[in-house]
Amino acid sequence: MELAKVLFFVVCSFMIRAAESFYLPGLAPVSYCEKQEGVEQKCKSHIPLFVNRLDSVETIIPYEYSRFDFCSPGRKDYAPSENLGQIVFGERIQPSAYNITFNEKKCSVACTKEYKKEDLDKEPLDFIKNAIRLNYQHHWIIDNMPVTWCYEVSTTDKNKQYCATGFPVGCYVDSDGNQKDACVIRPKTYSEKDTYYLFNHVAIKIKYHSGEGEDWDGARLLSATLWPNSCKKGCDGCPEALGIKSKQSDPLTISYTYQVEFERDDTIKWASRWDYILQSIPHTSIQWFSIMNSLVIVLFLSGMVAMIMLRTLHKDIARYNQLESSDDAQEEFGWKLVHGDVFRPPGKGMLLSVMLGTGTQVVTMTSITLVFACLGFLSPANRGALMTTVLVLFVCLGGPAGYVAARIYKLFGGERWKTNVLLTSFLFPGIIFGIFFLLNLVLWAEQSSAAIPFGTLLALLTLWFGISVPLVFVGAYFGFRKQVIDLPVRTNQIPRQIPEQSFYSRAVPGIIMGGVLPFGCIFIQLFFVLNSIWSHQIYYMFGFLFIVSVILIITVSETCVLLCYFHLCSEDYHWWWRSYLTGACTAIYLFIYSFYYFHKLTIVGTTSTVLYYGYTSIMVILFFLYTGTIGFFACFFFVRKIYSSVKVD
């Protein structure tokens, strides 16, 4: 017992540490130094600035940087390669036309765009206006760090800053003089009605840590922050803002300028350079509140389960075993009366076994992913690593899916093993891929960067048919070869009649009530996860997510066990599907919550609405399988345990 307490303390300490910080393994620092002509240097002098896709919180449709009429890069041969996760997430990293040299302070013109009268109503300029109106955000990258836009937030701490990983294309002042979004940074300058102010000038400040006195040469970059501005002449002090009228009639010239300065800062280490971004997100106190809220629910449920196990159930088993010879005495008690029917195969056993097989695949994938995330391998600096890990693990865990589906189907006495294997391989993966493909068609029609290229779709299909499906067949082969799971009691030939149930002991009310407590454990954490997806915020607190996921597993298990015991006591032995649906009902609450969350967003447009609910449906299906599988196996082990503890003729 003492050893268990020590282990519990060590695990909790590790999780808390992981929740507050993270480690970035496998990311080697790059050293920079001043440019010297004719001298061979070990460090780099040119600092590449990459541009990523542009997105908005008002629409789910992102676009590539090249889709806009901004400055085109002079060269494309040094664009970084993207992994599978980045492509699926819609990231499209490209080189930029901004030329930055280490420790060289300058103000330069990246390019100049001219729009004649006949070009004012054409797509390039209209596309930029629409991006300003929908508050699209640039996402730039320097040395694998996001170029941030830091500004003060209205808190009690006047020095508190929030550092966003993107900055707006511009701001818009409507015909009533209402300033939208980023116009508030200079309300007096951006005040002309019915005008679009394009942020064509950026002042970039790069901090670095010098290698003097260290075991490496040159300097390492710590951060890159910028301040956007709208200027007709950016390098001349910005005397006048660049305003574009809704119905522009005069020819327009736009110069994209950038100002760069460097600052040395030896107080910050390179390994801690992400801290200024992550610490500006004031969510830690809320996360702890979420954890404490969830722990209270778990302690409450654990107390009820302990009371049932240690008192009621223990007394029942002792009484049954003592009165073994008295049939009349046994008739007074509920849950033993159904021992001859409790393991009767359920209806639709094929579907249930398939759902359990795929659910096992999802549960295992999620657990391994969270472990890797807590170890720091899926940190924000490792772009696309999270989605890549999820896809690879899901594909490689086809074996456990086939094995579990086969074992459960054989337990139910099923004989159509070929159908079982095919459904496990294709039913739910096919549904998810079908929804994903339809949404991808919508993104293709919108020419969005989030549209998966045809070659990547073929690669995903190859992973599915070439790896996952064969592994399902292999797992099912070993599952069907195993002996049938041993059950503690025999099943009667004639089903026992179930007495009339009260309203609260019926299936539907029990299932609905069973999903409330598990959802109550996760809804605060769910808010931050949804923010990271739809509001484009960085999510890095995987330690908190791991703790909440453990609490969720415990809560779902205990809730399903409690309700299963109550139903058996009322002589209702139909627990197979009920245990699964009780746990899976948490996903129904997730789907209902998604409606509430959608109305808190500023998303506009039918296409974005379709995409939101389409991607949400995929998450709900996966969560349905996740919680349903946990609830089923918790009840399965509970029922086997209690019926193996009593003596039955």
PDB file of N, CA and C in Angstrom, residues 26 175 239 259 261 268 333 356 481 526 551:
ATOM      1  N   GLY A  26      15.289  16.738 -30.056  1.00  0.00           N
ATOM      2  CA  GLY A  26      15.492  16.531 -31.482  1.00  0.00           C
ATOM      3  C   GLY A  26      15.538  17.791 -32.309  1.00  0.00           C
ATOM      4  N   SER A 175     -18.778  52.066 -43.076  1.00  0.00           N
ATOM      5  CA  SER A 175     -19.389  53.337 -43.480  1.00  0.00           C
ATOM      6  C   SER A 175     -19.944  54.127 -42.301  1.00  0.00           C
ATOM      7  N   PRO A 239       4.466  58.800 -42.584  1.00  0.00           N
ATOM      8  CA  PRO A 239       3.708  60.038 -42.347  1.00  0.00           C
ATOM      9  C   PRO A 239       2.220  59.915 -42.646  1.00  0.00           C
ATOM     10  N   GLN A 259      11.244  46.794 -41.678  1.00  0.00           N
ATOM     11  CA  GLN A 259      12.329  47.375 -40.896  1.00  0.00           C
ATOM     12  C   GLN A 259      12.802  46.331 -39.893  1.00  0.00           C
ATOM     13  N   GLU A 261      15.601  45.240 -36.778  1.00  0.00           N
ATOM     14  CA  GLU A 261      16.633  45.582 -35.802  1.00  0.00           C
ATOM     15  C   GLU A 261      16.895  44.379 -34.900  1.00  0.00           C
ATOM     16  N   ILE A 268      18.312  35.041 -21.356  1.00  0.00           N
ATOM     17  CA  ILE A 268      17.394  33.962 -21.729  1.00  0.00           C
ATOM     18  C   ILE A 268      18.173  32.885 -22.469  1.00  0.00           C
ATOM     19  N   PHE A 333     -33.313 -11.835  -3.417  1.00  0.00           N
ATOM     20  CA  PHE A 333     -32.288 -10.900  -3.859  1.00  0.00           C
ATOM     21  C   PHE A 333     -32.278 -10.796  -5.377  1.00  0.00           C
ATOM     22  N   LEU A 356     -16.301  -2.192 -30.604  1.00  0.00           N
ATOM     23  CA  LEU A 356     -15.312  -2.402 -29.548  1.00  0.00           C
ATOM     24  C   LEU A 356     -13.908  -2.560 -30.122  1.00  0.00           C
ATOM     25  N   ARG A 481      -8.425 -17.699 -33.243  1.00  0.00           N
ATOM     26  CA  ARG A 481      -7.754 -18.938 -32.862  1.00  0.00           C
ATOM     27  C   ARG A 481      -7.738 -19.144 -31.350  1.00  0.00           C
ATOM     28  N   LEU A 526     -12.117  20.791 -22.464  1.00  0.00           N
ATOM     29  CA  LEU A 526     -12.636  20.765 -23.828  1.00  0.00           C
ATOM     30  C   LEU A 526     -12.665  22.154 -24.436  1.00  0.00           C
ATOM     31  N   ILE A 551      -8.678  10.975 -15.499  1.00  0.00           N
ATOM     32  CA  ILE A 551      -9.892  11.205 -14.710  1.00  0.00           C
ATOM     33  C   ILE A 551     -11.128  10.804 -15.503  1.00  0.00           C
TER      34      ILE A 551
END
